[in-house]
Structures are given as structure tokens and as C-alpha cells.
């Protein structure tokens, strides 16, 4: 039975933190390892190809998505499928730029990669390929900066 007070004392002493004479936490020794960073690592900055207003489109079925500074909008010919949500900013995941948001009650994920893309309906070429997931539906298509959108006959 005498072991119980010794075990309790060991537990209490193990929980103690070193303190300076004024009661503040004691400074670590000079040769102590540096503390772990408390801020999360920042994701790599988006390359220029993915910055600014972007238009994303696809066919079969027809759909469109616009990435703007504060909002992401998705639309199809069915009005009930159209929705908008906040643009929280894109992040790089490897060579893919990814935006995530919520459209109404559905999660949204937009993944863009650099690479020539054809919309399948015209001879237009786009500089980015796209995969957009809204809820449980995935759409594949092309993307381009709004100001650089190709036009037929160019």
C-alpha cells in the first residue's frame, strides 16, 4: 500500500512544468531543439496560368463554371443545377490547381491542369484541362483565363 503515494507523487511531478522565479514558464536550455512551428505550412502560390478570372466549360452534357475573385458559379441548361458559392482561393496540389467550395448543399471541387484541351464540339483549343465535381457528379472539360478565351475564326 505504500507504493500508491509514491506512484501518485511521480505522476504529479511528471506533470510539473519548469518555472522561472516569477512564476512564468522557464526558458529552455540553450542547446534545446527549436520548438515546432505553430503555423501551418503554406501551399505553393498559384502559377500565373491559374490566376485571375477563369472560365471552365464542357459538353455532353453542356455545363459551365466561372471562377471569379470572390465567387465560383456553376451552371447547366437545367436551372435547378445552377448554383454559386464562395471562392476560398485555389491551391496547388502537385501540378494541379484545386479550388474547393460548397454550392448550396453540395461540395464542389475544381481541378485544373495545364495542357491543350479541345471542347469536343469545335476546333477551339484551350490551355487548361478541367475536372469539376459537384456533389456526386463529375464533369470533364476545358478552361481558360476569361480575357484569353479563344474565338472561332481566330
mmCIF file of C-alpha atoms in Angstrom:
data_model
loop_
_atom_site.group_PDB
_atom_site.id
_atom_site.type_symbol
_atom_site.label_atom_id
_atom_site.label_comp_id
_atom_site.label_asym_id
_atom_site.label_seq_id
_atom_site.Cartn_x
_atom_site.Cartn_y
_atom_site.Cartn_z
ATOM 1 C CA UNK A 1 0.000 0.000 0.000
ATOM 2 C CA UNK A 2 2.932 2.390 0.467
ATOM 3 C CA UNK A 3 3.578 2.277 -3.280
ATOM 4 C CA UNK A 4 0.383 4.134 -4.094
ATOM 5 C CA UNK A 5 1.559 7.502 -2.623
ATOM 6 C CA UNK A 6 4.917 7.136 -4.442
ATOM 7 C CA UNK A 7 3.193 6.473 -7.773
ATOM 8 C CA UNK A 8 0.881 9.450 -7.248
ATOM 9 C CA UNK A 9 3.846 11.677 -6.401
ATOM 10 C CA UNK A 10 5.712 10.517 -9.524
ATOM 11 C CA UNK A 11 2.681 11.296 -11.687
ATOM 12 C CA UNK A 12 2.283 14.743 -10.150
ATOM 13 C CA UNK A 13 5.968 15.576 -10.548
ATOM 14 C CA UNK A 14 5.891 14.405 -14.165
ATOM 15 C CA UNK A 15 3.084 16.854 -14.859
ATOM 16 C CA UNK A 16 5.003 19.831 -13.462
ATOM 17 C CA UNK A 17 6.406 22.401 -15.839
ATOM 18 C CA UNK A 18 9.656 24.262 -15.083
ATOM 19 C CA UNK A 19 9.042 27.825 -13.928
ATOM 20 C CA UNK A 20 11.143 30.935 -13.539
ATOM 21 C CA UNK A 21 11.250 32.554 -10.063
ATOM 22 C CA UNK A 22 8.462 34.950 -11.080
ATOM 23 C CA UNK A 23 6.134 32.012 -11.946
ATOM 24 C CA UNK A 24 6.384 32.388 -15.728
ATOM 25 C CA UNK A 25 7.441 29.384 -17.838
ATOM 26 C CA UNK A 26 11.181 28.767 -17.638
ATOM 27 C CA UNK A 27 13.313 29.418 -20.716
ATOM 28 C CA UNK A 28 14.594 26.236 -22.400
ATOM 29 C CA UNK A 29 18.310 25.471 -22.215
ATOM 30 C CA UNK A 30 20.452 26.998 -24.973
ATOM 31 C CA UNK A 31 21.078 23.590 -26.519
ATOM 32 C CA UNK A 32 17.370 22.596 -26.583
ATOM 33 C CA UNK A 33 15.906 21.800 -30.009
ATOM 34 C CA UNK A 34 13.885 24.546 -31.651
ATOM 35 C CA UNK A 35 10.145 24.352 -30.983
ATOM 36 C CA UNK A 36 7.943 23.020 -33.761
ATOM 37 C CA UNK A 37 6.329 25.744 -35.874
ATOM 38 C CA UNK A 38 2.807 26.588 -34.764
ATOM 39 C CA UNK A 39 1.596 27.936 -38.105
ATOM 40 C CA UNK A 40 0.675 25.504 -40.870
ATOM 41 C CA UNK A 41 2.949 25.303 -43.895
ATOM 42 C CA UNK A 42 1.678 27.477 -46.710
ATOM 43 C CA UNK A 43 0.769 25.907 -50.030
ATOM 44 C CA UNK A 44 2.760 26.943 -53.082
ATOM 45 C CA UNK A 45 1.429 30.064 -54.787
ATOM 46 C CA UNK A 46 -0.713 29.537 -57.866
ATOM 47 C CA UNK A 47 1.222 29.935 -61.132
ATOM 48 C CA UNK A 48 0.086 32.775 -63.417
ATOM 49 C CA UNK A 49 -1.808 30.317 -65.651
ATOM 50 C CA UNK A 50 -4.303 29.765 -62.815
ATOM 51 C CA UNK A 51 -4.610 33.349 -61.510
ATOM 52 C CA UNK A 52 -7.449 35.738 -62.258
ATOM 53 C CA UNK A 53 -10.891 35.141 -63.717
ATOM 54 C CA UNK A 54 -11.243 31.701 -65.280
ATOM 55 C CA UNK A 55 -13.970 30.191 -67.453
ATOM 56 C CA UNK A 56 -14.433 26.425 -67.432
ATOM 57 C CA UNK A 57 -16.715 24.590 -69.851
ATOM 58 C CA UNK A 58 -17.741 21.181 -71.005
ATOM 59 C CA UNK A 59 -20.074 19.386 -73.359
ATOM 60 C CA UNK A 60 -22.178 16.258 -73.211
ATOM 61 C CA UNK A 61 -23.836 17.477 -71.086
ATOM 62 C CA UNK A 62 -23.281 21.203 -71.572
ATOM 63 C CA UNK A 63 -22.070 22.911 -68.416
ATOM 64 C CA UNK A 64 -20.071 25.965 -67.408
ATOM 65 C CA UNK A 65 -18.218 27.253 -64.386
ATOM 66 C CA UNK A 66 -16.798 30.676 -63.665
ATOM 67 C CA UNK A 67 -14.085 31.313 -61.103
ATOM 68 C CA UNK A 68 -14.103 34.936 -60.028
ATOM 69 C CA UNK A 69 -12.285 36.742 -57.211
ATOM 70 C CA UNK A 70 -14.915 36.077 -54.542
ATOM 71 C CA UNK A 71 -17.293 33.567 -56.124
ATOM 72 C CA UNK A 72 -17.471 30.329 -58.107
ATOM 73 C CA UNK A 73 -20.601 29.831 -60.242
ATOM 74 C CA UNK A 74 -21.709 26.591 -61.892
ATOM 75 C CA UNK A 75 -24.464 26.255 -64.485
ATOM 76 C CA UNK A 76 -26.109 23.747 -66.798
ATOM 77 C CA UNK A 77 -29.150 24.112 -69.072
ATOM 78 C CA UNK A 78 -31.192 22.852 -66.087
ATOM 79 C CA UNK A 79 -31.815 25.854 -63.794
ATOM 80 C CA UNK A 80 -32.010 23.548 -60.762
ATOM 81 C CA UNK A 81 -28.351 22.533 -61.322
ATOM 82 C CA UNK A 82 -27.082 26.123 -61.311
ATOM 83 C CA UNK A 83 -25.560 27.479 -58.098
ATOM 84 C CA UNK A 84 -22.846 29.753 -56.737
ATOM 85 C CA UNK A 85 -20.548 29.559 -53.739
ATOM 86 C CA UNK A 86 -17.618 31.403 -52.187
ATOM 87 C CA UNK A 87 -14.187 31.325 -53.806
ATOM 88 C CA UNK A 88 -11.848 30.432 -50.949
ATOM 89 C CA UNK A 89 -8.859 30.507 -53.304
ATOM 90 C CA UNK A 90 -7.038 27.850 -55.239
ATOM 91 C CA UNK A 91 -4.101 25.793 -54.016
ATOM 92 C CA UNK A 92 -1.515 23.761 -55.870
ATOM 93 C CA UNK A 93 -1.570 20.001 -55.367
ATOM 94 C CA UNK A 94 1.373 18.782 -57.410
ATOM 95 C CA UNK A 95 0.834 20.175 -60.909
ATOM 96 C CA UNK A 96 -2.907 20.665 -60.398
ATOM 97 C CA UNK A 97 -4.629 23.840 -59.193
ATOM 98 C CA UNK A 98 -7.570 22.955 -56.923
ATOM 99 C CA UNK A 99 -10.485 25.051 -55.638
ATOM 100 C CA UNK A 100 -12.969 23.710 -53.109
ATOM 101 C CA UNK A 101 -16.251 25.281 -52.084
ATOM 102 C CA UNK A 102 -19.887 24.469 -51.420
ATOM 103 C CA UNK A 103 -22.685 25.155 -53.909
ATOM 104 C CA UNK A 104 -25.915 25.167 -51.966
ATOM 105 C CA UNK A 105 -25.655 21.907 -50.039
ATOM 106 C CA UNK A 106 -23.266 20.179 -52.479
ATOM 107 C CA UNK A 107 -19.474 20.096 -52.163
ATOM 108 C CA UNK A 108 -17.577 21.469 -55.156
ATOM 109 C CA UNK A 109 -14.078 20.600 -56.295
ATOM 110 C CA UNK A 110 -12.445 22.152 -59.353
ATOM 111 C CA UNK A 111 -9.141 20.685 -60.579
ATOM 112 C CA UNK A 112 -7.265 22.410 -63.424
ATOM 113 C CA UNK A 113 -4.040 21.297 -65.078
ATOM 114 C CA UNK A 114 -2.011 22.862 -67.852
ATOM 115 C CA UNK A 115 -2.331 21.068 -71.160
ATOM 116 C CA UNK A 116 -4.042 21.628 -74.500
ATOM 117 C CA UNK A 117 -7.726 20.799 -74.393
ATOM 118 C CA UNK A 118 -10.465 20.635 -77.029
ATOM 119 C CA UNK A 119 -14.105 21.112 -76.106
ATOM 120 C CA UNK A 120 -15.071 18.285 -78.477
ATOM 121 C CA UNK A 121 -17.610 20.411 -80.341
ATOM 122 C CA UNK A 122 -15.456 22.986 -82.127
ATOM 123 C CA UNK A 123 -11.918 23.443 -83.348
ATOM 124 C CA UNK A 124 -11.144 25.739 -80.410
ATOM 125 C CA UNK A 125 -8.166 24.874 -78.235
ATOM 126 C CA UNK A 126 -7.880 25.760 -74.559
ATOM 127 C CA UNK A 127 -4.693 25.862 -72.418
ATOM 128 C CA UNK A 128 -6.136 24.048 -69.382
ATOM 129 C CA UNK A 129 -7.930 20.771 -68.772
ATOM 130 C CA UNK A 130 -10.625 20.634 -66.113
ATOM 131 C CA UNK A 131 -12.343 18.164 -63.844
ATOM 132 C CA UNK A 132 -15.226 19.541 -61.807
ATOM 133 C CA UNK A 133 -17.067 17.547 -59.157
ATOM 134 C CA UNK A 134 -20.384 18.855 -57.838
ATOM 135 C CA UNK A 135 -21.838 16.559 -55.205
ATOM 136 C CA UNK A 136 -21.547 13.076 -56.683
ATOM 137 C CA UNK A 137 -21.353 14.173 -60.352
ATOM 138 C CA UNK A 138 -18.037 14.679 -62.158
ATOM 139 C CA UNK A 139 -17.715 16.818 -65.292
ATOM 140 C CA UNK A 140 -14.689 16.919 -67.589
ATOM 141 C CA UNK A 141 -13.855 19.856 -69.808
ATOM 142 C CA UNK A 142 -11.513 22.717 -70.631
ATOM 143 C CA UNK A 143 -10.595 26.024 -69.019
ATOM 144 C CA UNK A 144 -9.056 29.354 -69.952
ATOM 145 C CA UNK A 145 -8.494 32.796 -68.473
ATOM 146 C CA UNK A 146 -11.587 34.835 -69.294
ATOM 147 C CA UNK A 147 -9.541 37.542 -71.042
ATOM 148 C CA UNK A 148 -7.826 34.929 -73.259
ATOM 149 C CA UNK A 149 -10.909 32.974 -74.323
ATOM 150 C CA UNK A 150 -10.478 31.665 -77.884
ATOM 151 C CA UNK A 151 -12.999 32.651 -80.522
ATOM 152 C CA UNK A 152 -13.945 30.718 -83.645
ATOM 153 C CA UNK A 153 -12.191 32.034 -86.733
ATOM 154 C CA UNK A 154 -9.097 33.168 -84.803
#
